[in-house]
């Protein structure tokens, strides 16, 4: 782009900056409005619905072919997670329990 | 703006050449700038070891990276754009916690896993390679929040804590943090549905959240940078930084849900309600020296949100410090001015907190990457 006249260029730059500032202000103002945020939330909700439907369709396809699906894997993860949590709780209990004094082993009588 | 702006083919060709060279550098640096060893791994999580330049003169340091970005932000490029190199140059063996990219199976990874499982395992590896004892911890952004939780849960394991632009108080009402907080309000942000549908929260979606408060600036970022591309150094930095910036990673669903519900929405950390495996974790449990690095124009973690840490820890007043820098969230930490403005202060703080006075760790760590057999409880 060629701007032969400095005055024209200055005018253009200032207008662009003003326009940009106006758009930024407008945006900032609207981004706090409950209506806008609610609309954005609805959009995210719609995205979730699409993904849920896609997941369900995939799930049904896999199930139709008697193949392990993502749902089966999820159940497996859940079980593993529960097991892990159980171990973690036991570890916490061990850590919190007072140290028992070590007693010498009693000889076992025949 | 220049007084006159005419199309100069030679200048444009130079800019294009610098842009191409910058893009090539960015591709070359995808695996980080500094040679290192991967000394521990669990699923997507890795511990990366960076040997000190010369003999080790200080105890090892654990650098905890954010969970929403790639670890290489702390090792972006050589020649002053690497925090890791700034630390290893001072004789510090540096270990970087890289959270990796979670797979579907990792969607249940939560803060408990980061604080009670991964970090303790990493510390065991570090102790096996050096000497047993507390380590210095530096955390960046949400990696800093995880470091803070670690220091609060295991105060005896952290010798000194440095937080780089780390949000602790999510309800300071500062610009953009308040906007982000408003956006994730339960009235309209369906975090449960999102994480249930996607498993892990898509990194691209999270990134949009940080761009939306300043959409015009974000949209014009490349156009505004172009005139500066005749400077090869700038072109290199911009390309490398953007290659990292655009390379967002997914966040484990459970961790993201926790971040939104307990930190952004109810500010549990400052309100003394944050629990890890049902155990209350409070900031006043932290007694080690603390340095909070804040940046004046940071919109992701405004200064007040990071500074709050200093008000809630039990560290003696003379060992609590704030390093206030100018600039935004990233450039003051990894930019070309960081070696002058940030690194000396970090090193001085680590020295003041006992780094130089302690016995140096072995310069040749053991080759084994596995944790010691004497397992310490997480």
Coordinates of N, CA and C in Angstrom, one line a residue, chain A residues 1-6 9 13 20 23-24 27-28 31-35 37-52 55 73-74 77 80 84-85 88-96, chain B residues 1-7 104-107 113 116-117 153-154 157 175-176 178-179 182-183 187-190 193-198 205 211-217 220 224 276-279 375 377-378:
Chain A
X1 N 0.9 -1.2 0.0 CA 0.0 0.0 0.0 C 0.9 1.2 0.0
X2 N 0.5 2.2 -0.8 CA 1.3 3.4 -0.8 C 0.4 4.6 -0.3
X3 N 1.0 5.3 0.7 CA 0.3 6.5 1.2 C 1.2 7.7 0.9
X4 N 0.9 8.4 -0.2 CA 1.9 9.5 -0.5 C 1.7 10.7 0.4
X5 N 0.6 10.9 1.0 CA 0.4 12.1 1.8 C 0.4 11.7 3.3
X6 N 1.3 12.3 4.1 CA 1.4 12.0 5.5 C 0.1 12.3 6.2
X9 N -2.4 9.6 5.7 CA -2.0 8.4 6.5 C -2.3 8.5 8.0
X13 N -4.7 6.2 10.1 CA -4.2 5.4 11.3 C -5.1 5.8 12.5
X20 N -10.9 0.5 16.3 CA -10.5 -0.7 17.0 C -10.9 -0.5 18.5
X23 N -14.6 -1.0 18.9 CA -14.9 -2.5 18.9 C -14.5 -3.2 20.2
X24 N -13.3 -2.8 20.7 CA -12.9 -3.5 21.9 C -13.8 -3.1 23.1
X27 N -17.1 -4.9 22.7 CA -16.9 -6.3 23.0 C -16.8 -6.5 24.5
X28 N -16.0 -5.7 25.2 CA -15.8 -5.8 26.7 C -17.2 -5.6 27.4
X31 N -19.4 -8.7 26.7 CA -18.9 -9.9 27.3 C -19.3 -10.1 28.7
X32 N -19.8 -9.1 29.4 CA -20.2 -9.2 30.8 C -21.7 -9.3 30.9
X33 N -22.4 -9.1 29.8 CA -23.9 -9.1 29.9 C -24.4 -10.5 30.1
X34 N -25.3 -10.7 31.0 CA -25.8 -12.1 31.2 C -26.4 -12.7 30.0
X35 N -27.1 -11.8 29.1 CA -27.7 -12.4 27.9 C -26.6 -13.0 27.0
X37 N -23.5 -14.0 27.9 CA -22.9 -15.2 28.5 C -23.9 -16.4 28.5
X38 N -25.1 -16.1 28.6 CA -26.1 -17.2 28.6 C -26.1 -17.8 27.2
X39 N -26.0 -16.9 26.2 CA -26.0 -17.4 24.8 C -24.8 -18.2 24.5
X40 N -23.6 -17.7 25.1 CA -22.4 -18.5 24.9 C -22.5 -19.9 25.6
X41 N -23.2 -19.9 26.8 CA -23.4 -21.1 27.5 C -24.2 -22.1 26.7
X42 N -25.3 -21.5 26.0 CA -26.2 -22.3 25.2 C -25.4 -23.0 24.0
X43 N -24.5 -22.1 23.5 CA -23.6 -22.6 22.4 C -22.7 -23.8 22.8
X44 N -22.2 -23.6 24.0 CA -21.3 -24.7 24.5 C -22.2 -25.9 24.8
X45 N -23.4 -25.7 25.3 CA -24.4 -26.8 25.6 C -24.7 -27.5 24.3
X46 N -24.9 -26.8 23.2 CA -25.2 -27.4 21.9 C -24.0 -28.2 21.4
X47 N -22.8 -27.7 21.7 CA -21.6 -28.4 21.3 C -21.5 -29.8 22.0
X48 N -21.9 -29.7 23.3 CA -21.9 -30.9 24.2 C -22.9 -31.9 23.6
X49 N -24.1 -31.4 23.3 CA -25.1 -32.3 22.8 C -24.6 -33.0 21.5
X50 N -24.0 -32.3 20.6 CA -23.5 -32.9 19.4 C -22.5 -33.9 19.7
X51 N -21.6 -33.6 20.6 CA -20.5 -34.6 21.0 C -21.1 -35.8 21.7
X52 N -22.1 -35.6 22.5 CA -22.8 -36.7 23.2 C -23.4 -37.6 22.2
X55 N -20.8 -39.5 20.4 CA -20.3 -40.6 21.3 C -21.3 -41.8 21.3
X73 N -14.5 -49.2 28.3 CA -13.2 -48.7 28.8 C -13.5 -47.8 30.0
X74 N -14.5 -47.0 29.9 CA -14.8 -46.0 31.0 C -15.1 -46.8 32.2
X77 N -12.0 -48.0 33.7 CA -11.3 -46.9 34.3 C -11.9 -46.6 35.7
X80 N -10.8 -49.1 38.1 CA -9.4 -48.9 38.5 C -9.3 -47.7 39.4
X84 N -7.8 -47.6 43.1 CA -6.7 -46.6 43.4 C -7.0 -45.8 44.6
X85 N -8.2 -45.3 44.6 CA -8.7 -44.5 45.7 C -8.7 -45.3 47.0
X88 N -5.2 -45.5 48.2 CA -4.7 -44.2 48.7 C -5.3 -44.0 50.1
X89 N -6.5 -44.3 50.3 CA -7.1 -44.2 51.6 C -6.4 -45.0 52.7
X90 N -6.1 -46.3 52.3 CA -5.4 -47.2 53.2 C -4.0 -46.6 53.5
X91 N -3.4 -46.0 52.5 CA -2.1 -45.4 52.7 C -2.2 -44.2 53.7
X92 N -3.2 -43.4 53.5 CA -3.5 -42.3 54.4 C -3.7 -42.8 55.8
X93 N -4.5 -43.8 56.0 CA -4.7 -44.4 57.3 C -3.4 -44.8 58.0
X94 N -2.6 -45.5 57.1 CA -1.3 -46.0 57.7 C -0.4 -44.8 58.1
X95 N -0.4 -43.7 57.3 CA 0.4 -42.6 57.7 C -0.1 -41.9 58.9
X96 N -1.4 -41.9 59.1 CA -2.0 -41.2 60.3 C -1.9 -42.1 61.5
Chain B
X1 N 4.4 4.8 14.6 CA 4.2 4.6 13.1 C 5.1 5.5 12.3
X2 N 5.7 5.0 11.3 CA 6.6 5.8 10.5 C 5.8 6.9 9.8
X3 N 6.6 7.9 9.5 CA 5.9 9.1 8.8 C 5.4 8.7 7.5
X4 N 6.1 8.0 6.7 CA 5.6 7.5 5.4 C 5.8 6.0 5.4
X5 N 4.9 5.3 4.7 CA 5.0 3.9 4.6 C 4.8 3.5 3.2
X6 N 5.9 3.1 2.6 CA 5.8 2.7 1.2 C 6.2 1.3 1.1
X7 N 5.7 0.6 0.0 CA 6.0 -0.8 -0.2 C 7.4 -0.9 -0.7
X104 N -7.4 -40.4 26.7 CA -8.8 -40.6 27.2 C -8.7 -41.3 28.6
X105 N -7.7 -42.2 28.8 CA -7.6 -42.9 30.1 C -7.2 -42.0 31.2
X106 N -6.7 -40.8 30.9 CA -6.2 -39.9 31.9 C -7.3 -38.9 32.3
X107 N -8.5 -39.0 31.9 CA -9.5 -38.0 32.1 C -9.8 -37.9 33.6
X113 N -3.7 -36.3 42.0 CA -2.7 -37.1 41.3 C -1.4 -36.2 41.2
X116 N -0.2 -35.5 45.1 CA 0.0 -36.6 46.1 C 0.7 -37.8 45.4
X117 N 0.6 -37.8 44.1 CA 1.2 -39.0 43.4 C 2.4 -38.6 42.5
X153 N 1.0 -29.1 51.4 CA 0.7 -30.4 51.9 C 1.9 -31.1 52.5
X154 N 3.1 -30.8 51.9 CA 4.3 -31.4 52.4 C 5.4 -30.3 52.7
X157 N 9.2 -31.0 52.6 CA 9.8 -31.5 51.4 C 10.3 -30.3 50.5
X175 N -8.8 -6.9 36.5 CA -9.3 -7.0 35.1 C -8.9 -8.4 34.5
X176 N -9.8 -8.9 33.7 CA -9.7 -10.2 33.0 C -9.9 -11.4 33.9
X178 N -11.5 -11.3 36.7 CA -12.9 -11.2 37.0 C -13.8 -11.6 35.9
X179 N -13.3 -11.3 34.6 CA -14.1 -11.6 33.5 C -14.1 -13.1 33.3
X182 N -16.4 -14.6 35.8 CA -17.8 -14.4 35.4 C -18.2 -15.4 34.3
X183 N -17.3 -15.6 33.4 CA -17.6 -16.6 32.3 C -17.9 -18.0 32.8
X187 N -24.1 -20.5 36.2 CA -25.4 -20.2 35.5 C -25.3 -20.5 34.0
X188 N -24.1 -20.3 33.5 CA -24.0 -20.5 32.0 C -22.8 -21.4 31.5
X189 N -21.9 -21.7 32.4 CA -20.8 -22.5 31.9 C -21.0 -24.0 32.3
X190 N -21.3 -24.9 31.3 CA -21.6 -26.2 31.7 C -20.4 -27.1 31.8
X193 N -21.0 -31.0 31.9 CA -21.4 -31.5 30.6 C -20.2 -31.6 29.7
X194 N -19.4 -30.5 29.7 CA -18.2 -30.4 28.8 C -17.3 -31.5 29.0
X195 N -16.9 -31.7 30.3 CA -15.9 -32.7 30.6 C -16.5 -34.1 30.4
X196 N -17.8 -34.3 30.6 CA -18.5 -35.6 30.5 C -18.5 -35.9 29.0
X197 N -18.7 -34.9 28.1 CA -18.8 -35.2 26.7 C -17.5 -35.4 26.0
X198 N -16.5 -34.6 26.5 CA -15.2 -34.6 25.8 C -14.2 -35.4 26.5
X205 N -10.2 -25.1 23.1 CA -11.3 -24.4 23.7 C -10.9 -23.5 24.9
X211 N -8.3 -15.8 24.8 CA -8.2 -14.8 23.7 C -9.4 -13.9 23.6
X212 N -10.5 -14.4 24.1 CA -11.8 -13.6 23.9 C -11.8 -12.3 24.7
X213 N -11.2 -12.1 25.8 CA -11.3 -10.8 26.4 C -10.7 -9.7 25.5
X214 N -9.7 -10.1 24.7 CA -9.1 -9.1 23.8 C -9.1 -9.6 22.4
X215 N -10.3 -9.7 21.8 CA -10.4 -10.4 20.5 C -9.7 -9.6 19.4
X216 N -9.8 -8.2 19.5 CA -9.2 -7.4 18.4 C -7.7 -7.5 18.4
X217 N -7.1 -7.4 19.6 CA -5.7 -7.5 19.8 C -5.2 -8.9 19.3
X220 N -5.4 -9.2 15.5 CA -4.4 -8.3 14.8 C -2.9 -8.6 15.2
X224 N 0.2 -6.9 13.4 CA 1.0 -5.9 14.1 C 2.5 -6.4 14.2
X276 N -7.4 -32.2 49.6 CA -6.8 -33.2 48.8 C -7.1 -34.5 49.5
X277 N -7.8 -35.4 48.9 CA -8.2 -36.7 49.5 C -8.8 -36.4 50.9
X278 N -9.7 -35.4 50.9 CA -10.5 -35.1 52.1 C -9.6 -34.4 53.2
X279 N -8.4 -34.2 53.0 CA -7.5 -33.5 54.0 C -7.4 -32.1 53.6
X375 N 10.4 -46.7 49.5 CA 9.4 -45.8 49.0 C 8.9 -44.9 50.2
X377 N 6.0 -42.3 51.6 CA 4.6 -42.2 51.3 C 4.3 -40.9 50.6
X378 N 3.4 -41.0 49.7 CA 2.9 -39.8 49.0 C 1.8 -39.1 49.8

